[in-house]
Short mmCIF file of C-alpha atoms in Angstrom, two decimals:
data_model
loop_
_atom_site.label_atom_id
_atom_site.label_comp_id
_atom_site.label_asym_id
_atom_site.label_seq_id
_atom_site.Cartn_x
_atom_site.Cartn_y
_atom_site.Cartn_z
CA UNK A 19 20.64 32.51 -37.83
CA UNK A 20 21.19 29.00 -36.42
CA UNK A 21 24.46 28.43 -34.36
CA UNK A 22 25.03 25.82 -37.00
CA UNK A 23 24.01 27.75 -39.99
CA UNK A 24 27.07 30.16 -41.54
CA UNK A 25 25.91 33.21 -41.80
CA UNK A 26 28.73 34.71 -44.48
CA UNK A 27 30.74 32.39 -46.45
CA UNK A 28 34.30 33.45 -48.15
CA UNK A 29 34.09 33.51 -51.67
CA UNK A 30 37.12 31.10 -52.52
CA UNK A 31 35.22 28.31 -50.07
CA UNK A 32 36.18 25.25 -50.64
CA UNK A 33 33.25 23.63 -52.85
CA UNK A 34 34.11 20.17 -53.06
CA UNK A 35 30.83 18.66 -53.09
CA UNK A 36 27.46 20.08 -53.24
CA UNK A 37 24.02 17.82 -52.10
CA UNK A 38 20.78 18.48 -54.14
CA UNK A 39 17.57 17.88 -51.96
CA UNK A 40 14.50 18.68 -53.67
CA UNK A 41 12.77 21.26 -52.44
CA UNK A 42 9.36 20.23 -51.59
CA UNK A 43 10.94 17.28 -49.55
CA UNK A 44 10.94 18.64 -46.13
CA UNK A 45 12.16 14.64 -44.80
CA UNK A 46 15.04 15.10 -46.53
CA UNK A 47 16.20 18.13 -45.85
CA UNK A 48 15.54 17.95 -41.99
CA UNK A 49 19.12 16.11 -40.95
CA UNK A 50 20.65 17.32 -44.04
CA UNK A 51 23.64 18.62 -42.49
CA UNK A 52 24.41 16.00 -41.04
CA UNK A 53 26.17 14.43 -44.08
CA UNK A 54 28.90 16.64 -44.42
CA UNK A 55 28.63 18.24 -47.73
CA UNK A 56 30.77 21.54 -48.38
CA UNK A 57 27.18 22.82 -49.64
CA UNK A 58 23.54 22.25 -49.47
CA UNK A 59 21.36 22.75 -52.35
CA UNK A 60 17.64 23.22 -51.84
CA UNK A 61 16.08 22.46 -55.07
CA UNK A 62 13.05 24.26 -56.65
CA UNK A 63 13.52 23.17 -60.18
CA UNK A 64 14.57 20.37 -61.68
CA UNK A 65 13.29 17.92 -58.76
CA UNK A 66 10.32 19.30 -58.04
CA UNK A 67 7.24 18.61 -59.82
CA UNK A 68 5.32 21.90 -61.92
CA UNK A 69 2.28 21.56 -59.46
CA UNK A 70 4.37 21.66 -56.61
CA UNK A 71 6.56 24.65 -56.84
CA UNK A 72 4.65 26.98 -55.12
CA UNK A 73 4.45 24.45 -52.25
CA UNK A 74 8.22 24.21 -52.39
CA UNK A 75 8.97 28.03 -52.34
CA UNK A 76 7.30 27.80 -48.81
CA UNK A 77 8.73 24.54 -47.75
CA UNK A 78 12.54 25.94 -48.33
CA UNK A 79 11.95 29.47 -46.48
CA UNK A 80 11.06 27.80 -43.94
CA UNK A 81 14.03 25.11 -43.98
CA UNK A 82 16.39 27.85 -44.59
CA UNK A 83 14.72 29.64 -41.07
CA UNK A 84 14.50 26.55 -38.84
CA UNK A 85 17.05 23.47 -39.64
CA UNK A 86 20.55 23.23 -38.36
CA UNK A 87 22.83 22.57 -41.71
CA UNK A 88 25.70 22.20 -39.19
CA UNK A 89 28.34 24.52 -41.08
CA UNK A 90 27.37 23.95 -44.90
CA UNK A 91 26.95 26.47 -47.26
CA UNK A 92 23.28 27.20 -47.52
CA UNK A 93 22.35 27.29 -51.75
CA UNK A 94 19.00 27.37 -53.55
CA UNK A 95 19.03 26.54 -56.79
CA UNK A 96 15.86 28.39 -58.19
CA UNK A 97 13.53 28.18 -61.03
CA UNK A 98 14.85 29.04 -64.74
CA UNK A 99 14.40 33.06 -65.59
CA UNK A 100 11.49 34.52 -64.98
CA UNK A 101 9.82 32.00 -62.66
CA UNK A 102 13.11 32.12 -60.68
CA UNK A 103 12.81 35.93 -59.96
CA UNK A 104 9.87 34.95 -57.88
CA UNK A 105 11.65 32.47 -55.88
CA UNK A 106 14.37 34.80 -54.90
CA UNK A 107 11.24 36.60 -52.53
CA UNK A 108 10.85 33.38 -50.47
CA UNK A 109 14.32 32.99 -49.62
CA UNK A 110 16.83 36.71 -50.03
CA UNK A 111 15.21 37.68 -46.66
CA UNK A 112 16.74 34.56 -44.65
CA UNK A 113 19.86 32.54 -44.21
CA UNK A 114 21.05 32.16 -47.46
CA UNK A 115 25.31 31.93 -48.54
CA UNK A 116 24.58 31.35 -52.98
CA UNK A 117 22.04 31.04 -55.50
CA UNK A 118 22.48 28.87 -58.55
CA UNK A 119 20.82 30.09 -61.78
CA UNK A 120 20.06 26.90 -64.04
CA UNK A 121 19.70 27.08 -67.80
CA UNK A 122 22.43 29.93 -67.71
CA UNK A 123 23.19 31.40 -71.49
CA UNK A 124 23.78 34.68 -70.61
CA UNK A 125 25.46 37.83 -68.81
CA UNK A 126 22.21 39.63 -68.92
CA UNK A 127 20.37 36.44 -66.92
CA UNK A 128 22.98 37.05 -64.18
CA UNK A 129 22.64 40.98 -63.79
CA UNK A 130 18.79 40.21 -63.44
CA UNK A 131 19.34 38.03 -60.57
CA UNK A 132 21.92 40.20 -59.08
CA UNK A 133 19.93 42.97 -58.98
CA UNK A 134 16.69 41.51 -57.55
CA UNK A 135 18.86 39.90 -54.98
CA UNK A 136 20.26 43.41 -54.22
CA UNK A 137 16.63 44.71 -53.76
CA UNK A 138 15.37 42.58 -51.67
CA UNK A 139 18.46 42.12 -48.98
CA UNK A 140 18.08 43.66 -46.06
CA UNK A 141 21.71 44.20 -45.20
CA UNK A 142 23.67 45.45 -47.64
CA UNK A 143 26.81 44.34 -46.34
CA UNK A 144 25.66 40.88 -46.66
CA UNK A 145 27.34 38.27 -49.59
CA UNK A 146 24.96 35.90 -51.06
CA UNK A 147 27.20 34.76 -54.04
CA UNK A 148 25.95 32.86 -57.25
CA UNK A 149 26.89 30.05 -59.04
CA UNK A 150 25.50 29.76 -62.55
CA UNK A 151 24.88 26.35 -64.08
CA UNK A 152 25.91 26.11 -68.12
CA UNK A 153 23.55 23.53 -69.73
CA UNK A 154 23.20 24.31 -73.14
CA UNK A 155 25.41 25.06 -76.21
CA UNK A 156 24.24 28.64 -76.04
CA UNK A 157 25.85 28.65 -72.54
CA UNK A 158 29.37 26.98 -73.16
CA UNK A 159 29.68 29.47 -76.20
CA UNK A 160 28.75 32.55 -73.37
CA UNK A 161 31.12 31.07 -70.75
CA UNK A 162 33.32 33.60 -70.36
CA UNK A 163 31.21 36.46 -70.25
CA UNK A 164 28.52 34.48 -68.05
CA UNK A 165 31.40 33.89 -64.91
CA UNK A 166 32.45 37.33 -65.20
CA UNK A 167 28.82 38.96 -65.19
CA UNK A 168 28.99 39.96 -61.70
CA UNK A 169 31.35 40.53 -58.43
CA UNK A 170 29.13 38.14 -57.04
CA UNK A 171 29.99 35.21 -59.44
CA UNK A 172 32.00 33.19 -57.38
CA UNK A 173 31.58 29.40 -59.27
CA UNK A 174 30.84 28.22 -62.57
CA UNK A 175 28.61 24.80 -62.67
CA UNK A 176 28.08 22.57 -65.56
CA UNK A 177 24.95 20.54 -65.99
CA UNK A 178 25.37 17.28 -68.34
CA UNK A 179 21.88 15.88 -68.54
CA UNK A 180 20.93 18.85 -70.49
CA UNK A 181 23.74 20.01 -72.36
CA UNK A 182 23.89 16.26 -73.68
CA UNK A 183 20.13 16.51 -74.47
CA UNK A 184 20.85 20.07 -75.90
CA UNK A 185 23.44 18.58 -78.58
CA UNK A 186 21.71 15.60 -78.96
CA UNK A 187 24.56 13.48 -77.83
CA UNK A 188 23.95 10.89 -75.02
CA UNK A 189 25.77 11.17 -71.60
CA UNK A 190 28.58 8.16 -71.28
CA UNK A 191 30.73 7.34 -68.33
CA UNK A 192 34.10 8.41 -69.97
CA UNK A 193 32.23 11.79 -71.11
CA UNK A 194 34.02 12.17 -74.30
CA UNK A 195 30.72 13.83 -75.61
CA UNK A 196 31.48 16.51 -73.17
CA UNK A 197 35.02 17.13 -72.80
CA UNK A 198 34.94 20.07 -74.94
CA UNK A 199 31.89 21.79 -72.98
CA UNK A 200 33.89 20.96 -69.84
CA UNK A 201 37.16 21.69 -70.81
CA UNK A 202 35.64 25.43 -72.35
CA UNK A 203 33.87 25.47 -68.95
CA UNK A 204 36.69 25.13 -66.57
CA UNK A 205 39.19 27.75 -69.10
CA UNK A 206 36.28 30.81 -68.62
CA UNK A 207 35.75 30.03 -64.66
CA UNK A 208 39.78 29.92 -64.02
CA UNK A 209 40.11 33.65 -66.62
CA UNK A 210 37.83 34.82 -64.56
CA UNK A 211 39.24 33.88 -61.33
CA UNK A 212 36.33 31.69 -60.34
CA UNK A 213 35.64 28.14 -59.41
CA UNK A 214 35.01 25.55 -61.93
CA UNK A 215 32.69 22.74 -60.60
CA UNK A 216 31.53 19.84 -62.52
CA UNK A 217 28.08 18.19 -63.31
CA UNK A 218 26.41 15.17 -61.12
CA UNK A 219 27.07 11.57 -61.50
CA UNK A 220 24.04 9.97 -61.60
CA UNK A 221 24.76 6.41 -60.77
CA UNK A 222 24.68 6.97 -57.16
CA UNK A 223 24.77 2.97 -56.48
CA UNK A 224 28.39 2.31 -58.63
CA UNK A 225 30.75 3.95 -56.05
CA UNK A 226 33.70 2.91 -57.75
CA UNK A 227 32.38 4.59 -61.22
CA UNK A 228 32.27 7.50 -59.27
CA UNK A 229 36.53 7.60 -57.94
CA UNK A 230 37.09 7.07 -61.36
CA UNK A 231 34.56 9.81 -63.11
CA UNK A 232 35.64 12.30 -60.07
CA UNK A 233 39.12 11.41 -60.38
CA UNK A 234 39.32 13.02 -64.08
CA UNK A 235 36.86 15.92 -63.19
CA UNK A 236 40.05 16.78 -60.72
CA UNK A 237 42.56 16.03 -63.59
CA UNK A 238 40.29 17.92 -65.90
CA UNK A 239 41.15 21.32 -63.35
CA UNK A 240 37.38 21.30 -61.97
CA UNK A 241 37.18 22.10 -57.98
CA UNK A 242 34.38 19.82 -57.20
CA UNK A 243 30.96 18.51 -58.54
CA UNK A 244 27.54 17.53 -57.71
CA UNK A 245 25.93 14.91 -55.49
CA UNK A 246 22.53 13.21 -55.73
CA UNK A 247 22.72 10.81 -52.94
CA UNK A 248 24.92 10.96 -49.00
CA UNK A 249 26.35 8.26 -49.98
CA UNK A 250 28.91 9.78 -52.82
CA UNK A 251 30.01 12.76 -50.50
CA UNK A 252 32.67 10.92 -49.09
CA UNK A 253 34.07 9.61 -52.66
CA UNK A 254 34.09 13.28 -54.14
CA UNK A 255 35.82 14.80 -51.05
CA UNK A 256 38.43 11.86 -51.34
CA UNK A 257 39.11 12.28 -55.02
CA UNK A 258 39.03 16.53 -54.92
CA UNK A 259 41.07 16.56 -51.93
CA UNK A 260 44.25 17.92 -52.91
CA UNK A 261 47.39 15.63 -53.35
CA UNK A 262 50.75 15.09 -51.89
CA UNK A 263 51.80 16.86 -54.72
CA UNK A 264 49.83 19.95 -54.87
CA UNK A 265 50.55 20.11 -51.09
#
């Protein structure tokens, strides 16, 4: 491993902000680290193209094997179940701290993963924890049972672009369409002693959009969301960071 890779991460890390790069964007992912996430995510679905996955799968090995991520936590977020099994291949075997599963709507999708990440490690001893993303209505009503599939659940994500598709609502800055998916979201992660974490923003220009969609995710009980751009790491760190108060 890298000096500035972490080789083992605690469970309860802090998980502020997590960076998507896609996957089959090796420019992007080269100085990565350098923007001070809590956690890296190396992409192979969502933002990367069909005809480029396979091209990806190689593209993140070898990121995972060669760039300095300067102390983040290393994630892949693979393909939805089964294309994602494959993925797992291409990256178990090297420096690795989570997987996300996307599309998440059950316990049994999370034993699979488990299992096939347990075959293919090559320490046992070793933690790569997983973070399953809820982004369907299927998914909110399996919360529960979803973030307490597995030891290795350490963080329960939500995913608004598609749960808003899935109910056939359309996202909105004040998120009213989702604030019971959320709130049902963040009650299973904290019963089962896990991390909630929150969706992306997707306005990555409108910083101060951001403080103020952040600012409830915190008030909401959520532990930290997703980031689609540098530029909003900052912002979610400031607004997640924890109060006078709570100190």
């Amino acid at each position: 491993v890298l000096p500035g890779n972490v080789s083992d991460t605690p469970r309860d890390r802090q998980r502020r902000s997590r960076l998507y790069l896609p996957g089959d964007q090796p420019k992007l992912m080269i100085n990565a680290g350098l923007y001070g996430a809590d956690g890296i995510i190396l992409d192979l679905e969502d933002a990367v193209a069909p005809s480029k996955k396979e091209d990806a799968r190689y593209l993140v090995r070898n990121a995972l094997l060669n760039n300095d991520f300067r102390g983040a936590e290393l994630m892949v977020r693979i393909n939805q179940l089964p294309a994602g099994l494959r993925d797992l291949s291409f990256i178990v075997p090297h420096p690795l701290n989570l997987v996300l599963i996307p599309k998440c709507e059950s316990a049994a999708e999370v034993k699979t993963v488990d299992e096939e990440i347990a075959r293919l490690k090559q320490d046992p001893g070793r933690n790569i924890w997983l973070m399953p993303i809820i982004e369907s209505a299927r998914g909110v009503l399996n919360a529960f049972e979803i973030a307490s599939a597995s030891p290795n659940v350490v963080a329960l994500a939500i995913g608004l672009e598609d749960y808003t598709a899935d109910i056939s609502a359309e996202r909105s800055p004040e998120g009213m369409e989702s604030f019971y998916a959320r709130s049902a979201l963040v009650n299973a992660a904290r019963a089962a002693g896990i991390q909630p974490i929150d969706s992306v923003f997707a306005g990555f220009e409108d910083l101060n959009e951001l403080r103020a969609v952040a600012s409830r995710s915190k008030a909401m009980g959520f532990d930290g969301m997703g980031a689609i751009h540098p530029a909003q790491i900052a912002v979610i760190h400031e607004c997640f960071n924890p109060g006078e108060k709570e100190i």
